[in-house]
Coordinates of C-alpha atoms in Angstrom, one line a residue:
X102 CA 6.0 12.8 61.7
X103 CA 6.8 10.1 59.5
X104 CA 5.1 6.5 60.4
X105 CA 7.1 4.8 63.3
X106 CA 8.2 1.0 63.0
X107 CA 5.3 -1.2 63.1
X108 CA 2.5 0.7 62.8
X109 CA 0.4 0.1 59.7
X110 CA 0.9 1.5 56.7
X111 CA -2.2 3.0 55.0
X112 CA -3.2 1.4 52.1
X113 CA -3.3 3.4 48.6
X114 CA -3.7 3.7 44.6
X115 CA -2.2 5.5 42.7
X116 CA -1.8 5.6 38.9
X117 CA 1.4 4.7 37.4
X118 CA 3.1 6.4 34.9
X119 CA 3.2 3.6 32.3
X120 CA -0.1 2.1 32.8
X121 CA -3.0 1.3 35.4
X122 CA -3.4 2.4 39.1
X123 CA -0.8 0.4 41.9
X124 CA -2.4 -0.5 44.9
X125 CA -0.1 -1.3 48.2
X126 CA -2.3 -4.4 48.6
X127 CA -0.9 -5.6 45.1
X128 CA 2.9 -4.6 46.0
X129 CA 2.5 -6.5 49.1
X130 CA 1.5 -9.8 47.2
X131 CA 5.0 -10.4 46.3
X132 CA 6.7 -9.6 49.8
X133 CA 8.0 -6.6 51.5
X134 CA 7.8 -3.6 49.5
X135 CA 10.1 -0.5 49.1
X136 CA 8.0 3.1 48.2
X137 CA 10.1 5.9 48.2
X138 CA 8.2 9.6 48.5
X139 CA 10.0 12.2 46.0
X140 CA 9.4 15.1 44.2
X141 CA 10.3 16.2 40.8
X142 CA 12.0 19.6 41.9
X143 CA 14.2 18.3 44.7
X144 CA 18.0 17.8 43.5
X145 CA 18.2 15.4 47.4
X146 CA 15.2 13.8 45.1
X147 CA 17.3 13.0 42.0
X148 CA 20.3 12.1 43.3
X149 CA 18.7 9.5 45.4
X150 CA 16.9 8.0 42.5
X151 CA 19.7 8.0 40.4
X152 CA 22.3 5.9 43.3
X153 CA 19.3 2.9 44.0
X154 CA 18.8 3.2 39.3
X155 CA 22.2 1.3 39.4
X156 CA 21.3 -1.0 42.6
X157 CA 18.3 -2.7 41.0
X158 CA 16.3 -2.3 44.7
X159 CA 13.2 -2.7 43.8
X160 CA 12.1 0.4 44.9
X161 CA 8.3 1.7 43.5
X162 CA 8.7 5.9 44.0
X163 CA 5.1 7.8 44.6
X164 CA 6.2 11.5 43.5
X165 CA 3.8 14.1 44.5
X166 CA 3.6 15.4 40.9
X167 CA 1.2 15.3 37.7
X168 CA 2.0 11.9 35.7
X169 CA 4.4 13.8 32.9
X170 CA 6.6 15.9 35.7
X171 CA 7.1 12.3 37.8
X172 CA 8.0 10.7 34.3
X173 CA 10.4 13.6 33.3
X174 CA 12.4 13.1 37.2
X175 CA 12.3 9.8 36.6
X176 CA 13.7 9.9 33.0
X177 CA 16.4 12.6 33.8
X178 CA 17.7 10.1 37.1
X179 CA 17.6 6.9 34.6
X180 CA 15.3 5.3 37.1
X181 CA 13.8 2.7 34.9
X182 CA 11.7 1.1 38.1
X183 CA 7.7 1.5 38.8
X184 CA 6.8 5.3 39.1
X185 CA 3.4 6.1 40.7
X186 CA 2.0 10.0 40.3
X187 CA 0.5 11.9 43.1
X188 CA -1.0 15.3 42.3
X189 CA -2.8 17.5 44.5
X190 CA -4.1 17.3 47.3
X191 CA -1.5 14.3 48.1
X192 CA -3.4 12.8 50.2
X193 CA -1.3 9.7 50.1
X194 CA 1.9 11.8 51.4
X195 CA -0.5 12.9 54.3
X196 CA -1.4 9.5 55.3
X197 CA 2.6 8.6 55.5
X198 CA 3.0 11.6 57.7
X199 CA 6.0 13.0 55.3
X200 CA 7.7 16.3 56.1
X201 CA 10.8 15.7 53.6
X202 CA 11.6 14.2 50.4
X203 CA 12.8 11.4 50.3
X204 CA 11.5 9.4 52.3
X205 CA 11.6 5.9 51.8
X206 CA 9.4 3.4 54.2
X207 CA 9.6 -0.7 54.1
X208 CA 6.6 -2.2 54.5
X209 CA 6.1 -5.8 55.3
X210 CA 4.2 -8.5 53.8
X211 CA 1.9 -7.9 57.3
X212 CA 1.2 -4.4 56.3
X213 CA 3.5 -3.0 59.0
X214 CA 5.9 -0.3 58.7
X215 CA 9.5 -1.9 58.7
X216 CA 11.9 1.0 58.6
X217 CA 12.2 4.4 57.4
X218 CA 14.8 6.6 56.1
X219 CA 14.8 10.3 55.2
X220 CA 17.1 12.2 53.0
X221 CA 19.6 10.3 51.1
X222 CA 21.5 8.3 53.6
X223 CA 23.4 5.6 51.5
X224 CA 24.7 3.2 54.8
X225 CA 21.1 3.8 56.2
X226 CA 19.5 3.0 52.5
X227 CA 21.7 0.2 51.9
X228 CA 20.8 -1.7 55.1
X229 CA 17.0 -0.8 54.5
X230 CA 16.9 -2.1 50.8
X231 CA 19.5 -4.8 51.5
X232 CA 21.3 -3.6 48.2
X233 CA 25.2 -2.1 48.2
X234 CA 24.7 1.6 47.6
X235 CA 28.2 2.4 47.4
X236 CA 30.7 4.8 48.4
X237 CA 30.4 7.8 46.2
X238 CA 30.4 11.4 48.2
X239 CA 28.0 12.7 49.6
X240 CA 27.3 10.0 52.3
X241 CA 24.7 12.1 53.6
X242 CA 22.5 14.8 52.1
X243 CA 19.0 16.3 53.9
X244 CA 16.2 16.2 50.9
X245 CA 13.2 19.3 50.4
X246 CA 10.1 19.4 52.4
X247 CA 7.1 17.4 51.2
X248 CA 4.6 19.1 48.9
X249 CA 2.1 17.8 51.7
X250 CA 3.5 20.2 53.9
X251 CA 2.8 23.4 52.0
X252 CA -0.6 25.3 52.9
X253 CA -3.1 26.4 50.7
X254 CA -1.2 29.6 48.9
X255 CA 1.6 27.7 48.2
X256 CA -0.5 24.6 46.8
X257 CA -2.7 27.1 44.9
X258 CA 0.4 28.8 42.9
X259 CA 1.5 25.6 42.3
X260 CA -1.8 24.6 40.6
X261 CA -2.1 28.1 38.3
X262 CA 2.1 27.8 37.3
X263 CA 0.8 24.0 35.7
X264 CA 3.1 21.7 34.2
X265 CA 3.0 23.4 30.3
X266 CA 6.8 24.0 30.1
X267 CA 8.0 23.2 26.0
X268 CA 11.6 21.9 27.6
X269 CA 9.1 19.3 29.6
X270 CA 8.3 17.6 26.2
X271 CA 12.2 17.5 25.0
X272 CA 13.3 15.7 28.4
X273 CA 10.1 13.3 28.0
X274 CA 11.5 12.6 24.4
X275 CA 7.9 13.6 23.5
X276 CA 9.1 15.7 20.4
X277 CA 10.5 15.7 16.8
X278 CA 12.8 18.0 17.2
X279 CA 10.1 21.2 17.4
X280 CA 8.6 22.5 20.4
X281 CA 5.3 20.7 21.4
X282 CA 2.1 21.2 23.3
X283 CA 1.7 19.6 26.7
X284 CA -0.8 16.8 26.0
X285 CA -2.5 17.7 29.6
X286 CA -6.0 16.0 30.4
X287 CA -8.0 18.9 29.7
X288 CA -6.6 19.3 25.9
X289 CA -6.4 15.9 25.1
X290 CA -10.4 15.2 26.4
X291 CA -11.2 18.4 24.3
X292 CA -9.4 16.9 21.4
X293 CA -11.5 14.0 21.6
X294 CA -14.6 15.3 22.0
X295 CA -16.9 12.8 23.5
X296 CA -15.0 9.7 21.9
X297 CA -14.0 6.7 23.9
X298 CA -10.7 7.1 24.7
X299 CA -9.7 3.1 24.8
X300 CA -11.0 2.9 20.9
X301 CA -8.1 1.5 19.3
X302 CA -7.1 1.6 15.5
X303 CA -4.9 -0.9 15.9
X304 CA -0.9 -0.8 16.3
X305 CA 1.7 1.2 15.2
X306 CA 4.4 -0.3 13.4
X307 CA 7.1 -0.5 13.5
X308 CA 7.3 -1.1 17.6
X309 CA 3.6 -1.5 17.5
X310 CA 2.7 0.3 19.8
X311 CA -1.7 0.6 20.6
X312 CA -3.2 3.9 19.0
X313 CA -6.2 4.1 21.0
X314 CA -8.4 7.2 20.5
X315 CA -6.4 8.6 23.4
X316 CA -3.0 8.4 22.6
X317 CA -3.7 9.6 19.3
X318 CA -5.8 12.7 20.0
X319 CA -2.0 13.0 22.6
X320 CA -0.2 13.2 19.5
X321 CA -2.6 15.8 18.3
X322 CA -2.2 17.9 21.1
X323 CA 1.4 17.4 20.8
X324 CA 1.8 18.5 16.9
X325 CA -0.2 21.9 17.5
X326 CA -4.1 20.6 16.3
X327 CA -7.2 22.0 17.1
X328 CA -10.2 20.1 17.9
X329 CA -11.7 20.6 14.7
X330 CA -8.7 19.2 13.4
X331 CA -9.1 15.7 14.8
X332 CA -11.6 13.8 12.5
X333 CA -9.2 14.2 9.9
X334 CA -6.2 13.0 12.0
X335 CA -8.4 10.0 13.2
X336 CA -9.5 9.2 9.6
X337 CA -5.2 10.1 8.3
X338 CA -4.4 7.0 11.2
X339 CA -6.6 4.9 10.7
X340 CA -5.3 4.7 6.5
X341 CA -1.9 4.7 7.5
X342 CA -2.4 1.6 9.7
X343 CA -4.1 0.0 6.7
X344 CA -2.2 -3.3 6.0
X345 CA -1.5 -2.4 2.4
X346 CA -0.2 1.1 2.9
X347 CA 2.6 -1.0 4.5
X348 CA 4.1 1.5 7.1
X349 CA 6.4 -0.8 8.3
X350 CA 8.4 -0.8 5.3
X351 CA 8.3 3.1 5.3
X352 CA 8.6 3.4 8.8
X353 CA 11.9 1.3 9.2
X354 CA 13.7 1.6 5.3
X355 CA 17.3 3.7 4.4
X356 CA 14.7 5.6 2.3
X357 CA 14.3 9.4 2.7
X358 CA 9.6 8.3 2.6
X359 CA 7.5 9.9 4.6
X360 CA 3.7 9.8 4.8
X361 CA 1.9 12.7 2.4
X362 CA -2.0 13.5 3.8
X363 CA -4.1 14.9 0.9
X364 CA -7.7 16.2 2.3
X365 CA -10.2 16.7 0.3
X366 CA -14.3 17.5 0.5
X367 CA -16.1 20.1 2.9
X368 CA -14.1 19.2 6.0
X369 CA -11.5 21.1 4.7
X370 CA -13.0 24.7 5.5
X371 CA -13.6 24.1 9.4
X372 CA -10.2 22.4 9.4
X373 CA -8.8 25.6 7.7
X374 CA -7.0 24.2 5.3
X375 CA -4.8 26.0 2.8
X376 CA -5.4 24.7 -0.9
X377 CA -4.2 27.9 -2.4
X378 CA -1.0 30.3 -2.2
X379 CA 1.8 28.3 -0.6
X380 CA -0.5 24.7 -0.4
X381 CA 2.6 22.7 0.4
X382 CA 3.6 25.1 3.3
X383 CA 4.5 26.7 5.4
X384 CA 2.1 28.9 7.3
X385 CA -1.1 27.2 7.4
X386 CA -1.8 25.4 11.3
X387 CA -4.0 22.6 10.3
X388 CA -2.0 21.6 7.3
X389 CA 1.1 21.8 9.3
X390 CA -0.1 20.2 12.5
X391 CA -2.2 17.5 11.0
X392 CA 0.4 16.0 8.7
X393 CA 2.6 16.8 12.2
X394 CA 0.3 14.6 14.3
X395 CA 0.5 11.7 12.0
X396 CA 4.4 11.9 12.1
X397 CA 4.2 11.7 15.7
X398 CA 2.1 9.1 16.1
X399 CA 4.4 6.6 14.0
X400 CA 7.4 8.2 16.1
X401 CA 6.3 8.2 19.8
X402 CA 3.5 5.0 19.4
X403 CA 4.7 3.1 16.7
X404 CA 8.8 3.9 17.8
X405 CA 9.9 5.6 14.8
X406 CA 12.2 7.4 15.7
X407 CA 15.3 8.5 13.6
X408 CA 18.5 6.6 14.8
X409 CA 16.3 3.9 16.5
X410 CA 13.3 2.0 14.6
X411 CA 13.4 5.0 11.7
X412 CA 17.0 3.8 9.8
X413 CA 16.3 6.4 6.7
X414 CA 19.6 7.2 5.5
X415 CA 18.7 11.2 5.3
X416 CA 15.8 11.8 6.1
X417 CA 13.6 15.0 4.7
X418 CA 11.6 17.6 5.9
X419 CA 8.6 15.9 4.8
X420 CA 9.2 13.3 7.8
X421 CA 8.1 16.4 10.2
X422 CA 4.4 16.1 8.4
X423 CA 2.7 16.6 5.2
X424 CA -0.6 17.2 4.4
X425 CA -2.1 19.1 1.5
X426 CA -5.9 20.1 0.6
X427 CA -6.6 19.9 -3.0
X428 CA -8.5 23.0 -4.8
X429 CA -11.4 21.5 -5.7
X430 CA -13.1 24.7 -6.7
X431 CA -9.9 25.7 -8.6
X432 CA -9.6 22.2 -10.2
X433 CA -10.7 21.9 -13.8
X434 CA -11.1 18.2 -12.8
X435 CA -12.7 16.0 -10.5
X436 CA -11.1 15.5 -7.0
X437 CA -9.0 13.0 -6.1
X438 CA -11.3 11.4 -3.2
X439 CA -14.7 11.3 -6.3
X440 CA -11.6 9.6 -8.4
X441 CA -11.3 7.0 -6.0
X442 CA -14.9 5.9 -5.5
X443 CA -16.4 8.2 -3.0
X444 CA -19.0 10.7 -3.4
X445 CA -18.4 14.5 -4.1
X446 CA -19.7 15.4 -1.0
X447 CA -17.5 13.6 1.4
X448 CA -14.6 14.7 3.2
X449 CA -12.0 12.0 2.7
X450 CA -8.0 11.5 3.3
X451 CA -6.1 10.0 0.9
X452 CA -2.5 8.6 2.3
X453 CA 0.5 8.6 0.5
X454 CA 4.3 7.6 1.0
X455 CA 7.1 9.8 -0.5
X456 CA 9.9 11.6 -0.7
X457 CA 10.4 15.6 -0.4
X458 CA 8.5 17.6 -3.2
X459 CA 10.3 18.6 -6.0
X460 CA 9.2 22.6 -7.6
X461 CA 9.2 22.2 -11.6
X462 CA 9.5 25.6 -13.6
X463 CA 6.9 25.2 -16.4
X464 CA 6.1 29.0 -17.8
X465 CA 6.9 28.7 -21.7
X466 CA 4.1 25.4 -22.5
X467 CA 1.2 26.3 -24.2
X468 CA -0.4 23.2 -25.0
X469 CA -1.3 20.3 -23.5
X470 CA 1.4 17.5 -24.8
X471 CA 4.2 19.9 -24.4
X472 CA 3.6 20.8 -20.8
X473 CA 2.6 17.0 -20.2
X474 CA 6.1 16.2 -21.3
X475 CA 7.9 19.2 -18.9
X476 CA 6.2 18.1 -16.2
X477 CA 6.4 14.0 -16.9
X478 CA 10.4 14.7 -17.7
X479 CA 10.9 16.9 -14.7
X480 CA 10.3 13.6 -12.7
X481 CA 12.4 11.5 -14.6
X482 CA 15.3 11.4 -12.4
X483 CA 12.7 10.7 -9.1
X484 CA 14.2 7.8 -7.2
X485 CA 17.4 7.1 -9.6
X486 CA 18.1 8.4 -13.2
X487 CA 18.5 4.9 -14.3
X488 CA 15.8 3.6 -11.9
X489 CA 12.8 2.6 -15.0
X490 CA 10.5 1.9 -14.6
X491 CA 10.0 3.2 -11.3
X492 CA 7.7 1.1 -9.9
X493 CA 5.5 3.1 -7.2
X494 CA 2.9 5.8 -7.0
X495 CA 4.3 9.3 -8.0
X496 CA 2.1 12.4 -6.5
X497 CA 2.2 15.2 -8.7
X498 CA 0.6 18.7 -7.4
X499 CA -0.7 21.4 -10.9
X500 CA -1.1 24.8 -10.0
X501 CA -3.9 26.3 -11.5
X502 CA -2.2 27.8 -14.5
X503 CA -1.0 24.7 -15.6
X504 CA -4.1 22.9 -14.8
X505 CA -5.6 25.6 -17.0
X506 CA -3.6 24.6 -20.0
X507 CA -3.9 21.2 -19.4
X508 CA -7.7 21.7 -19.7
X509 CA -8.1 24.0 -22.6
X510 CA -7.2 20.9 -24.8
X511 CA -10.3 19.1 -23.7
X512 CA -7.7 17.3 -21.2
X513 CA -9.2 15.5 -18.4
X514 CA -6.6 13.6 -15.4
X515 CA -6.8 10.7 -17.3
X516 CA -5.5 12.4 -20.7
X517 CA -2.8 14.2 -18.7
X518 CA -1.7 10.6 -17.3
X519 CA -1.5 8.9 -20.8
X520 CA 0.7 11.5 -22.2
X521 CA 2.9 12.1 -19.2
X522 CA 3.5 7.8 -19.3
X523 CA 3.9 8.1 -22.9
X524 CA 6.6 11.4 -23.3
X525 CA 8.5 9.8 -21.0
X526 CA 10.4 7.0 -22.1
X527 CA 14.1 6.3 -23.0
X528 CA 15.8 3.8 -25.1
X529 CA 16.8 0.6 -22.5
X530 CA 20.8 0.7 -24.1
X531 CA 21.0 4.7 -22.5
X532 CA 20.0 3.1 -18.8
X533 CA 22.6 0.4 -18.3
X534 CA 24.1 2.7 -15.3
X535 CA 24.9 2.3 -11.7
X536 CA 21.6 1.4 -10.5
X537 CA 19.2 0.2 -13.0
X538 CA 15.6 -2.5 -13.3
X539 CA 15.3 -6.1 -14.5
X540 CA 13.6 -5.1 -17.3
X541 CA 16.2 -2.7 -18.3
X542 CA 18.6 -5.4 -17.9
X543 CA 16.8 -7.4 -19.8
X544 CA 15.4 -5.5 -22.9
X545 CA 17.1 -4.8 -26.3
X546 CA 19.4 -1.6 -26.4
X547 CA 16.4 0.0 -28.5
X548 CA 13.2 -1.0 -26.6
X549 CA 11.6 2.3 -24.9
X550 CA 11.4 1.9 -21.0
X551 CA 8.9 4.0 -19.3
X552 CA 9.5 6.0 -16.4
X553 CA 6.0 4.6 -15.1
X554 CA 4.9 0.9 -15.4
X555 CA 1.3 2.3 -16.1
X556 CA -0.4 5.7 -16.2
X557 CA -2.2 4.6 -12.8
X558 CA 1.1 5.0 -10.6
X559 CA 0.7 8.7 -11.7
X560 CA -1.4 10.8 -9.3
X561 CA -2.7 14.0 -9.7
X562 CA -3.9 16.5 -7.5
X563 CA -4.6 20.8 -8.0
X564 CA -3.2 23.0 -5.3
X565 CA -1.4 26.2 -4.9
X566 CA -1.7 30.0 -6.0
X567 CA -3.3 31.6 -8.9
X568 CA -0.4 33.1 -10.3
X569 CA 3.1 31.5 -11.0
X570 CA 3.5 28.5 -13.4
X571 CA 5.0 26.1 -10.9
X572 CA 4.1 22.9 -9.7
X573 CA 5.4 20.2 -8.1
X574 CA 6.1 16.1 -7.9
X575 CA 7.0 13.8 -4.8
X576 CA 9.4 11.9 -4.9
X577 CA 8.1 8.2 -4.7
X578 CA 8.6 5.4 -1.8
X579 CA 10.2 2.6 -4.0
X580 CA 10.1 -1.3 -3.5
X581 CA 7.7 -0.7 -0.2
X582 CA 4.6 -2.5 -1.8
X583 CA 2.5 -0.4 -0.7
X584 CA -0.3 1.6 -2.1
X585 CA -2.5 4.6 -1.6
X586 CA -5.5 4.3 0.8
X587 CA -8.1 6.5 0.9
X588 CA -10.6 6.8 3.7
X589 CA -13.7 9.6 4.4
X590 CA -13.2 11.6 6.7
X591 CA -16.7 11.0 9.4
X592 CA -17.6 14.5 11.0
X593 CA -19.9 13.1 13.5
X594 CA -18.1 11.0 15.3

């Protein structure tokens, strides 16, 4: 039976669904305190929540549920008020004496029970909370019997059924649109592996939100990753949270930019990254759930969201994830991570911003400067036709064939920049359309404007299958200041 007036309530803690544990002692220290007993799968449940949502009562609900199934009831009744979880064995329930849900039970500042009401009685509820309830049918409606009540079977099916159900993330708002994994305990510790959880890399623009270790290795779990994927999503973060990669600006700009992952070194083969046939995707898990995780982690920490923080005009497919492992074996070249300064035996991720990859049909070139000038010309409309120069890092992916070529000349990257800066350039005069540069503005009709302000802002990686002379340029993220950051990727951590 449920605890009669002015007997004493027994004390508890219980973790909230937004933060630390509650503790009654600390409800009490403001005055009397409402706690309502619900469950997520009692309709009684929800409609009760959703009548005091509107009455601002100041009601803290303990549902005897797993954290994510008490946020989901909570979410779907608009309640926006304190929710406590209470998993198995609820123990907490016991204590109260609860047979049915809800029950709601006014404690006073003494630690006495001051009322109690069960079911959803809105002239009983109205009184007890001292709040207007209104009139809306039903006056009256019995509620579900307590989880606490159910003997060891029922508790036991309960436990093996789990809370994994995909339309669980959706109502949580824990998606991008695709199905996701339940970020339960037991994946999200084995995600980590050993790593302190409350580590933070710092916040998340654009709402700023903390990535600690934890909510990170969530967003893992989330996007599809396997453990042996998470050094590199740790290592992705922590460069996209580098001040000058500037995710704010990408994060909250009209532009279409997303963030492009490109792994190179030996963790690529326990990550199982795909370098070859189909490189930019699809197929591949850790490509697609790594550059997946990141995504998430600027949507569901950092409050990018399309329509809310993310204001990108379009969008592109890109913004799901992006991550690509350059074929270093392949690669008549050094790799991008030895081009940047670290050794040729570390795993690093180099973080980019861009637009959606453009395919360029290259299969007649066969030397160096005329497929240097397909492939610098096939980006010359990137951003804006008239946009030059363009001002910002351009990625460009060579398959092998072409990489081939490019090489048979005696070409290294740095020859293949040069000429792809120098092909493409047009006469200033031919520009003066629509949108269009300063400099443009300002130069004679006849000066030569080039599409890139220097051979550096061209980037070049090798990736994809042996046969087929296609390869591919992303579009870039324009007027962001911002610029590439590449971190190694640590193993043993």
């Amino acid at each position: 039976m449920p605890l009669a007036a002015d007997m004493p309530a027994p004390d508890f803690a219980l973790p909230s669904t937004t933060g630390g544990p509650v503790e009654l002692a600390g409800l009490l220290a403001a005055g009397p305190a409402i706690v309502m007993f619900v469950t997520d799968d009692c309709p009684t449940c929800e409609l009760t929540l959703r009548r005091i949502a509107t009455a601002g009562a100041g009601v803290t609900v303990v549902c005897e549920a797993p954290a994510a199934a008490a946020s989901r009831l909570a979410a779907r009744a608009g309640f926006d008020g304190r929710v406590l979880a209470e998993p198995a064995p609820y123990e907490t329930s016991r204590a109260y004496g609860l047979e049915a849900v809800p029950t709601t039970v006014k404690i006073a500042p003494s630690g006495a029970v001051a009322g109690t009401v069960v079911g959803w009685d809105a002239a009983a509820l109205s009184a007890l909370l001292g709040a207007d309830l209104g009139a809306d049918p039903p006056a009256r409606k019995p509620g579900c019997a307590a989880r606490s009540t159910y003997d060891a079977a029922q508790l036991a099916a309960e436990a093996a059924t789990g809370d994994d159900d995909p339309e669980a993330m959706f109502e949580l708002g824990w998606t991008d649109g695709l199905p996701t994994v339940a970020p339960t305990p037991e994946r999200v510790a084995a995600m980590l592996a050993g790593r302190d959880p409350s580590a933070s890399l710092g916040p998340v623009p654009p709402g700023m939100g903390d990535a600690t270790l934890e909510r990170v290795a969530a967003c893992a779990v989330l996007a599809g990753c396997r453990p042996e994927h998470f050094a590199v999503v740790e290592a992705a973060v922590r460069a996209m949270l580098e001040p000058g990669f500037n995710l704010h600006g990408q994060a909250v700009t009209t532009q279409p930019a997303g963030q492009i992952a490109v792994v190179n070194g030996p963790v690529r083969r326990p990550a199982g990254l795909n370098p070859g046939m189909g490189a930019l995707g699809p197929g591949t898990r850790g490509n697609a759930t790594i550059g997946r995780a990141l995504r998430l982690v600027v949507a569901l920490t950092g409050e990018g969201m399309p329509g809310r923080l993310d204001r990108s005009t379009l969008g592109q497919s890109g913004k799901l994830g992006c991550c690509v492992a350059e074929d270093e074996e392949r690669s008549p070249w050094p790799p991008l991570h030895v081009e940047r300064g670290l050794a040729a035996g570390a795993s690093a991720v180099t973080l980019l911003a861009g637009d959606a990859p453009l395919s360029i049909s290259e299969h007649r070139s066969r030397t160096p400067e005329e497929l240097a000038a397909a492939l610098g010309w096939a980006a010359a409309t990137l951003w804006s036709p008239n946009w030059w120069p363009i001002g910002a890092a351009t990625l460009f992916v060579i398959c092998p064939e072409h990489a081939d070529t490019l090489a048979a000349g005696g070409w290294g990257k740095d020859d293949v920049r040069w000429a792809i800066w120098e092909a493409v350039r047009r006469p200033a005069g031919e520009l003066r359309h629509g949108e269009f540069t300063a400099r443009v503005a300002n130069a004679h009709d006849t000066e030569l404007v080039p599409k890139w302000d220097s051979p550096d802002d061209i980037i070049i990686i090798v990736a994809g299958g042996e046969a087929g002379r296609f390869s591919a340029v992303f579009g870039p993220c324009v007027g962001m200041d911002w610029s590439p950051v590449t971190l190694e990727v640590r193993c043993d951590t």
